[in-house]
PDB file of C-alpha atoms in Angstrom:
ATOM      1  CA  UNK C 785     184.477 187.294 -10.344  1.00 66.00           C
ATOM      2  CA  UNK C 786     184.384 187.579  -6.566  1.00 74.00           C
ATOM      3  CA  UNK C 787     181.120 188.138  -4.828  1.00 93.00           C
ATOM      4  CA  UNK C 788     178.398 186.913  -2.505  1.00 96.00           C
ATOM      5  CA  UNK C 789     175.727 184.518  -3.662  1.00 96.00           C
ATOM      6  CA  UNK C 790     172.442 184.198  -1.845  1.00 97.00           C
ATOM      7  CA  UNK C 791     169.928 181.525  -2.660  1.00 96.00           C
ATOM      8  CA  UNK C 792     167.137 181.111  -3.275  1.00 96.00           C
ATOM      9  CA  UNK C 793     166.003 184.521  -4.506  1.00 95.00           C
ATOM     10  CA  UNK C 794     162.419 183.829  -3.425  1.00 96.00           C
ATOM     11  CA  UNK C 795     161.328 181.412  -0.712  1.00 95.00           C
ATOM     12  CA  UNK C 796     157.904 180.450   0.563  1.00 93.00           C
ATOM     13  CA  UNK C 797     157.415 178.901   3.966  1.00 90.00           C
ATOM     14  CA  UNK C 798     154.421 177.326   5.561  1.00 90.00           C
ATOM     15  CA  UNK C 799     153.564 178.123   9.140  1.00 87.00           C
ATOM     16  CA  UNK C 800     155.566 175.959  11.545  1.00 87.00           C
ATOM     17  CA  UNK C 801     158.335 175.098   9.108  1.00 91.00           C
ATOM     18  CA  UNK C 802     162.024 175.828   9.418  1.00 94.00           C
ATOM     19  CA  UNK C 803     163.778 177.139   6.309  1.00 95.00           C
ATOM     20  CA  UNK C 804     167.436 177.740   5.576  1.00 97.00           C
ATOM     21  CA  UNK C 805     168.774 180.612   3.513  1.00 98.00           C
ATOM     22  CA  UNK C 806     172.122 180.115   1.841  1.00 98.00           C
ATOM     23  CA  UNK C 807     174.959 182.644   1.695  1.00 98.00           C
ATOM     24  CA  UNK C 808     178.285 181.859   0.015  1.00 98.00           C
ATOM     25  CA  UNK C 809     181.175 184.234  -0.655  1.00 97.00           C
ATOM     26  CA  UNK C 810     184.422 183.864  -2.593  1.00 96.00           C
ATOM     27  CA  UNK C 811     185.946 187.167  -1.523  1.00 95.00           C
ATOM     28  CA  UNK C 812     188.120 185.546   1.166  1.00 95.00           C
ATOM     29  CA  UNK C 813     186.382 187.740   3.726  1.00 94.00           C
ATOM     30  CA  UNK C 814     186.592 186.714   7.368  1.00 93.00           C
ATOM     31  CA  UNK C 815     183.408 188.386   8.591  1.00 94.00           C
ATOM     32  CA  UNK C 816     179.864 187.667   7.470  1.00 96.00           C
ATOM     33  CA  UNK C 817     176.536 189.191   8.483  1.00 96.00           C
ATOM     34  CA  UNK C 818     172.820 188.586   8.174  1.00 97.00           C
ATOM     35  CA  UNK C 819     170.353 191.460   8.033  1.00 97.00           C
ATOM     36  CA  UNK C 820     166.619 191.587   7.876  1.00 97.00           C
ATOM     37  CA  UNK C 821     164.895 194.401   5.992  1.00 95.00           C
ATOM     38  CA  UNK C 822     161.271 195.389   6.434  1.00 92.00           C
ATOM     39  CA  UNK C 823     159.627 198.353   4.732  1.00 83.00           C
ATOM     40  CA  UNK C 824     160.373 201.570   6.580  1.00 75.00           C
ATOM     41  CA  UNK C 825     162.634 199.902   9.149  1.00 78.00           C
ATOM     42  CA  UNK C 826     165.987 199.963   7.441  1.00 86.00           C
ATOM     43  CA  UNK C 827     168.443 197.158   8.108  1.00 93.00           C
ATOM     44  CA  UNK C 828     168.401 195.152  11.333  1.00 94.00           C
ATOM     45  CA  UNK C 829     171.276 192.856  12.266  1.00 94.00           C
ATOM     46  CA  UNK C 830     170.334 189.234  12.996  1.00 97.00           C
ATOM     47  CA  UNK C 831     173.675 187.468  13.458  1.00 96.00           C
ATOM     48  CA  UNK C 832     177.282 188.038  12.534  1.00 94.00           C
ATOM     49  CA  UNK C 833     180.445 185.986  12.449  1.00 95.00           C
ATOM     50  CA  UNK C 834     183.988 187.267  12.487  1.00 91.00           C
ATOM     51  CA  UNK C 835     185.781 183.926  12.229  1.00 92.00           C
ATOM     52  CA  UNK C 836     184.966 180.326  11.416  1.00 95.00           C
ATOM     53  CA  UNK C 837     183.156 178.407  14.164  1.00 95.00           C
ATOM     54  CA  UNK C 838     182.219 181.597  15.992  1.00 94.00           C
ATOM     55  CA  UNK C 839     179.204 183.882  15.715  1.00 95.00           C
ATOM     56  CA  UNK C 840     177.357 186.473  17.777  1.00 94.00           C
ATOM     57  CA  UNK C 841     173.756 187.546  18.095  1.00 95.00           C
ATOM     58  CA  UNK C 842     172.740 190.814  16.588  1.00 93.00           C
ATOM     59  CA  UNK C 843     169.794 192.974  17.545  1.00 91.00           C
ATOM     60  CA  UNK C 844     167.003 190.601  16.492  1.00 95.00           C
ATOM     61  CA  UNK C 845     168.390 187.052  16.826  1.00 97.00           C
ATOM     62  CA  UNK C 846     165.307 185.443  18.397  1.00 96.00           C
ATOM     63  CA  UNK C 847     163.802 182.815  16.114  1.00 96.00           C
ATOM     64  CA  UNK C 848     166.922 182.526  13.951  1.00 97.00           C
ATOM     65  CA  UNK C 849     170.004 180.317  14.009  1.00 98.00           C
ATOM     66  CA  UNK C 850     173.263 180.278  12.055  1.00 98.00           C
ATOM     67  CA  UNK C 851     176.383 178.199  11.588  1.00 98.00           C
ATOM     68  CA  UNK C 852     179.849 179.045  10.333  1.00 98.00           C
ATOM     69  CA  UNK C 853     181.627 175.791   9.576  1.00 98.00           C
ATOM     70  CA  UNK C 854     183.470 177.148   6.544  1.00 97.00           C
ATOM     71  CA  UNK C 855     184.901 180.577   5.856  1.00 97.00           C
ATOM     72  CA  UNK C 856     182.919 180.826   2.631  1.00 97.00           C
ATOM     73  CA  UNK C 857     179.508 179.912   4.006  1.00 98.00           C
ATOM     74  CA  UNK C 858     177.126 181.427   6.566  1.00 98.00           C
ATOM     75  CA  UNK C 859     173.655 179.876   6.298  1.00 98.00           C
ATOM     76  CA  UNK C 860     170.703 181.316   8.191  1.00 98.00           C
ATOM     77  CA  UNK C 861     167.859 179.151   9.471  1.00 97.00           C
ATOM     78  CA  UNK C 862     164.537 180.810  10.116  1.00 96.00           C
ATOM     79  CA  UNK C 863     162.856 178.643  12.708  1.00 95.00           C
ATOM     80  CA  UNK C 864     159.192 178.211  13.521  1.00 90.00           C
ATOM     81  CA  UNK C 865     159.835 180.310  16.631  1.00 89.00           C
ATOM     82  CA  UNK C 866     160.167 183.405  14.426  1.00 89.00           C
ATOM     83  CA  UNK C 867     156.644 184.760  14.545  1.00 87.00           C
ATOM     84  CA  UNK C 868     156.819 187.172  11.653  1.00 91.00           C
ATOM     85  CA  UNK C 869     159.446 185.933   9.219  1.00 93.00           C
ATOM     86  CA  UNK C 870     158.132 187.537   6.041  1.00 95.00           C
ATOM     87  CA  UNK C 871     160.893 189.956   5.038  1.00 96.00           C
ATOM     88  CA  UNK C 872     163.826 190.582   2.719  1.00 96.00           C
ATOM     89  CA  UNK C 873     167.031 188.970   4.025  1.00 97.00           C
ATOM     90  CA  UNK C 874     170.444 190.295   3.097  1.00 97.00           C
ATOM     91  CA  UNK C 875     173.793 188.640   3.646  1.00 98.00           C
ATOM     92  CA  UNK C 876     176.992 190.695   3.681  1.00 97.00           C
ATOM     93  CA  UNK C 877     180.684 190.146   4.186  1.00 96.00           C
ATOM     94  CA  UNK C 878     183.778 192.176   4.957  1.00 92.00           C
ATOM     95  CA  UNK C 879     187.409 191.686   5.816  1.00 89.00           C
ATOM     96  CA  UNK C 880     188.149 191.503   9.537  1.00 81.00           C
ATOM     97  CA  UNK C 881     188.876 193.994  10.873  1.00 77.00           C
ATOM     98  CA  UNK C 882     186.523 195.795   8.550  1.00 76.00           C
ATOM     99  CA  UNK C 883     188.079 198.615   6.593  1.00 76.00           C
ATOM    100  CA  UNK C 884     185.805 199.755   3.769  1.00 83.00           C
ATOM    101  CA  UNK C 885     182.293 198.663   4.636  1.00 88.00           C
ATOM    102  CA  UNK C 886     180.383 195.594   3.522  1.00 93.00           C
ATOM    103  CA  UNK C 887     179.742 193.768   0.290  1.00 94.00           C
ATOM    104  CA  UNK C 888     176.155 192.578   0.011  1.00 96.00           C
ATOM    105  CA  UNK C 889     174.523 189.612  -1.648  1.00 96.00           C
ATOM    106  CA  UNK C 890     171.457 189.982  -3.837  1.00 95.00           C
ATOM    107  CA  UNK C 891     169.011 189.043  -1.072  1.00 96.00           C
ATOM    108  CA  UNK C 892     166.329 186.428  -0.411  1.00 97.00           C
ATOM    109  CA  UNK C 893     162.688 187.368  -0.129  1.00 96.00           C
ATOM    110  CA  UNK C 894     160.942 185.055   2.333  1.00 96.00           C
ATOM    111  CA  UNK C 895     157.172 184.854   2.444  1.00 95.00           C
ATOM    112  CA  UNK C 896     155.060 182.858   4.880  1.00 90.00           C
ATOM    113  CA  UNK C 897     152.037 181.273   3.218  1.00 86.00           C
TER     114      UNK C 897
ATOM    115  CA  UNK Q 933     172.173 205.208  22.598  1.00 75.00           C
ATOM    116  CA  UNK Q 934     173.790 205.014  19.184  1.00 83.00           C
ATOM    117  CA  UNK Q 935     171.632 206.706  16.582  1.00 91.00           C
ATOM    118  CA  UNK Q 936     171.991 207.450  12.913  1.00 95.00           C
ATOM    119  CA  UNK Q 937     169.323 209.780  11.614  1.00 96.00           C
ATOM    120  CA  UNK Q 938     168.720 210.458   7.976  1.00 97.00           C
ATOM    121  CA  UNK Q 939     166.531 213.202   6.683  1.00 97.00           C
ATOM    122  CA  UNK Q 940     164.425 213.443   4.832  1.00 97.00           C
ATOM    123  CA  UNK Q 941     163.139 209.865   4.824  1.00 96.00           C
ATOM    124  CA  UNK Q 942     161.124 210.510   1.687  1.00 96.00           C
ATOM    125  CA  UNK Q 943     162.040 212.903  -1.068  1.00 95.00           C
ATOM    126  CA  UNK Q 944     160.212 213.632  -4.276  1.00 96.00           C
ATOM    127  CA  UNK Q 945     162.009 215.991  -6.610  1.00 94.00           C
ATOM    128  CA  UNK Q 946     161.876 217.144 -10.185  1.00 95.00           C
ATOM    129  CA  UNK Q 947     164.468 216.299 -12.762  1.00 97.00           C
ATOM    130  CA  UNK Q 948     167.107 218.978 -13.027  1.00 97.00           C
ATOM    131  CA  UNK Q 949     166.811 220.136  -9.438  1.00 97.00           C
ATOM    132  CA  UNK Q 950     169.418 219.967  -6.671  1.00 97.00           C
ATOM    133  CA  UNK Q 951     168.914 218.584  -3.200  1.00 96.00           C
ATOM    134  CA  UNK Q 952     170.840 217.369  -0.152  1.00 97.00           C
ATOM    135  CA  UNK Q 953     170.232 214.335   2.058  1.00 98.00           C
ATOM    136  CA  UNK Q 954     171.562 214.581   5.601  1.00 98.00           C
ATOM    137  CA  UNK Q 955     172.953 211.885   7.865  1.00 98.00           C
ATOM    138  CA  UNK Q 956     173.481 212.798  11.530  1.00 97.00           C
ATOM    139  CA  UNK Q 957     174.988 210.415  14.039  1.00 96.00           C
ATOM    140  CA  UNK Q 958     175.272 210.440  17.799  1.00 94.00           C
ATOM    141  CA  UNK Q 959     178.704 208.987  18.566  1.00 89.00           C
ATOM    142  CA  UNK Q 960     182.313 209.469  17.600  1.00 88.00           C
ATOM    143  CA  UNK Q 961     183.234 208.004  14.247  1.00 87.00           C
ATOM    144  CA  UNK Q 962     185.674 208.868  11.509  1.00 83.00           C
ATOM    145  CA  UNK Q 963     184.231 206.587   8.851  1.00 90.00           C
ATOM    146  CA  UNK Q 964     180.936 206.642   7.062  1.00 95.00           C
ATOM    147  CA  UNK Q 965     179.508 204.841   4.068  1.00 96.00           C
ATOM    148  CA  UNK Q 966     176.727 205.599   1.623  1.00 97.00           C
ATOM    149  CA  UNK Q 967     174.838 202.834  -0.146  1.00 97.00           C
ATOM    150  CA  UNK Q 968     172.160 202.789  -2.817  1.00 97.00           C
ATOM    151  CA  UNK Q 969     169.307 200.277  -3.023  1.00 96.00           C
ATOM    152  CA  UNK Q 970     166.974 199.884  -5.986  1.00 95.00           C
ATOM    153  CA  UNK Q 971     163.530 198.383  -5.262  1.00 90.00           C
ATOM    154  CA  UNK Q 972     163.775 194.667  -4.536  1.00 88.00           C
ATOM    155  CA  UNK Q 973     167.526 194.699  -5.029  1.00 92.00           C
ATOM    156  CA  UNK Q 974     170.603 194.531  -2.874  1.00 92.00           C
ATOM    157  CA  UNK Q 975     172.707 197.391  -1.520  1.00 95.00           C
ATOM    158  CA  UNK Q 976     175.418 198.856  -3.699  1.00 95.00           C
ATOM    159  CA  UNK Q 977     178.313 200.785  -2.208  1.00 95.00           C
ATOM    160  CA  UNK Q 978     178.411 204.408  -3.370  1.00 96.00           C
ATOM    161  CA  UNK Q 979     180.934 206.213  -1.222  1.00 96.00           C
ATOM    162  CA  UNK Q 980     183.461 205.372   1.456  1.00 94.00           C
ATOM    163  CA  UNK Q 981     184.363 208.404   3.594  1.00 95.00           C
ATOM    164  CA  UNK Q 982     187.345 207.685   5.789  1.00 89.00           C
ATOM    165  CA  UNK Q 983     188.299 210.949   7.456  1.00 88.00           C
ATOM    166  CA  UNK Q 984     187.083 214.365   8.522  1.00 89.00           C
ATOM    167  CA  UNK Q 985     186.626 216.629   5.549  1.00 91.00           C
ATOM    168  CA  UNK Q 986     186.475 213.758   3.064  1.00 92.00           C
ATOM    169  CA  UNK Q 987     184.604 214.589  -0.108  1.00 95.00           C
ATOM    170  CA  UNK Q 988     183.831 212.097  -2.849  1.00 96.00           C
ATOM    171  CA  UNK Q 989     182.011 212.659  -6.134  1.00 97.00           C
ATOM    172  CA  UNK Q 990     180.561 210.263  -8.651  1.00 96.00           C
ATOM    173  CA  UNK Q 991     178.503 211.699 -11.487  1.00 96.00           C
ATOM    174  CA  UNK Q 992     175.647 213.769 -10.054  1.00 97.00           C
ATOM    175  CA  UNK Q 993     176.253 212.643  -6.470  1.00 98.00           C
ATOM    176  CA  UNK Q 994     178.687 214.142  -4.003  1.00 98.00           C
ATOM    177  CA  UNK Q 995     179.199 212.987  -0.423  1.00 98.00           C
ATOM    178  CA  UNK Q 996     181.024 214.732   2.392  1.00 97.00           C
ATOM    179  CA  UNK Q 997     181.878 214.001   6.000  1.00 96.00           C
ATOM    180  CA  UNK Q 998     182.269 216.386   8.948  1.00 95.00           C
ATOM    181  CA  UNK Q 999     183.261 214.255  11.919  1.00 93.00           C
ATOM    182  CA  UNK Q1000     183.253 217.181  14.336  1.00 94.00           C
ATOM    183  CA  UNK Q1001     179.630 217.974  13.527  1.00 95.00           C
ATOM    184  CA  UNK Q1002     178.862 214.232  13.230  1.00 95.00           C
ATOM    185  CA  UNK Q1003     177.249 214.927   9.894  1.00 96.00           C
ATOM    186  CA  UNK Q1004     177.483 213.584   6.395  1.00 97.00           C
ATOM    187  CA  UNK Q1005     175.695 214.959   3.373  1.00 98.00           C
ATOM    188  CA  UNK Q1006     174.793 213.423   0.044  1.00 98.00           C
ATOM    189  CA  UNK Q1007     174.232 216.167  -2.513  1.00 98.00           C
ATOM    190  CA  UNK Q1008     172.341 215.534  -5.713  1.00 97.00           C
ATOM    191  CA  UNK Q1009     173.010 217.850  -8.629  1.00 97.00           C
ATOM    192  CA  UNK Q1010     170.607 218.184 -11.564  1.00 96.00           C
ATOM    193  CA  UNK Q1011     168.686 215.060 -10.640  1.00 96.00           C
ATOM    194  CA  UNK Q1012     167.711 212.521 -13.298  1.00 97.00           C
ATOM    195  CA  UNK Q1013     165.140 209.717 -13.089  1.00 96.00           C
ATOM    196  CA  UNK Q1014     167.865 207.058 -12.877  1.00 96.00           C
ATOM    197  CA  UNK Q1015     168.780 208.359  -9.426  1.00 97.00           C
ATOM    198  CA  UNK Q1016     165.439 207.195  -8.037  1.00 97.00           C
ATOM    199  CA  UNK Q1017     166.326 204.703  -5.281  1.00 97.00           C
ATOM    200  CA  UNK Q1018     166.729 204.427  -1.510  1.00 96.00           C
ATOM    201  CA  UNK Q1019     169.966 205.807  -0.093  1.00 97.00           C
ATOM    202  CA  UNK Q1020     171.394 204.580   3.198  1.00 97.00           C
ATOM    203  CA  UNK Q1021     174.179 205.977   5.306  1.00 97.00           C
ATOM    204  CA  UNK Q1022     176.042 203.713   7.711  1.00 95.00           C
ATOM    205  CA  UNK Q1023     178.375 204.859  10.469  1.00 94.00           C
ATOM    206  CA  UNK Q1024     181.423 202.773  11.306  1.00 89.00           C
ATOM    207  CA  UNK Q1025     181.758 202.265  15.054  1.00 86.00           C
ATOM    208  CA  UNK Q1026     184.926 200.780  16.461  1.00 77.00           C
ATOM    209  CA  UNK Q1027     185.474 199.054  19.788  1.00 70.00           C
ATOM    210  CA  UNK Q1028     188.988 197.685  19.899  1.00 66.00           C
ATOM    211  CA  UNK Q1029     189.464 195.403  16.927  1.00 65.00           C
ATOM    212  CA  UNK Q1030     185.729 195.157  16.408  1.00 70.00           C
ATOM    213  CA  UNK Q1031     184.076 197.468  13.969  1.00 74.00           C
ATOM    214  CA  UNK Q1032     180.422 197.450  13.103  1.00 82.00           C
ATOM    215  CA  UNK Q1033     178.029 199.528  11.071  1.00 89.00           C
ATOM    216  CA  UNK Q1034     175.081 201.442  12.480  1.00 91.00           C
ATOM    217  CA  UNK Q1035     172.524 202.134   9.761  1.00 94.00           C
ATOM    218  CA  UNK Q1036     170.214 205.003   9.056  1.00 95.00           C
ATOM    219  CA  UNK Q1037     166.637 204.205   8.029  1.00 94.00           C
ATOM    220  CA  UNK Q1038     167.242 205.228   4.443  1.00 96.00           C
ATOM    221  CA  UNK Q1039     166.007 208.068   2.250  1.00 97.00           C
ATOM    222  CA  UNK Q1040     163.596 207.029  -0.465  1.00 96.00           C
ATOM    223  CA  UNK Q1041     164.195 209.317  -3.456  1.00 97.00           C
ATOM    224  CA  UNK Q1042     161.807 209.677  -6.362  1.00 97.00           C
ATOM    225  CA  UNK Q1043     162.902 211.861  -9.278  1.00 97.00           C
ATOM    226  CA  UNK Q1044     159.979 212.896 -11.435  1.00 94.00           C
ATOM    227  CA  UNK Q1045     160.001 214.267 -14.987  1.00 87.00           C
TER     228      UNK Q1045
END
């Protein structure tokens, strides 16, 4: 079955550490997106990529980095520069140009300890 | 400024009752999506509304789109507990070949016995 796989489901980070969240899709979608979700704040776009080897900053890119070396994969690194990284992170994908909205992964909950 | 406003943001209703969630947006768009999110889970696509006057129904939920009024509604008929979730609308904004989604903050629905 086609879909998006995010891993891990839960992730704990110590202060000052970088962590990488995985997102893999087998839907043959060109575009991929990373969102952050905090209670009461809806979805905020971190980064997005419309084609391999290209990506753009979203609304809250500071403290995050991404790569898009393969069509199927769009990992997100939360760096130590991100001051408040505890949140629920959602990866999504769509065809490009988008026609019918996004397909979402199951999410990763990141907690700083 | 692009805005998507949902109201209410919180809704507590009794089983068997009807209610409508509203999604207003501030710019021209002819496409709108509704998603459902259960606590701690990912977003699931509910409805894809692709033109003015579009109406879609699935079970006890019905969504409509009025692009002239820049308004979409999600109507709940005879609510049941299983409908308890957060509902998001997302407006599809196009700029040339680029399309992106602008999200509402979500409506948290609790259906009580």
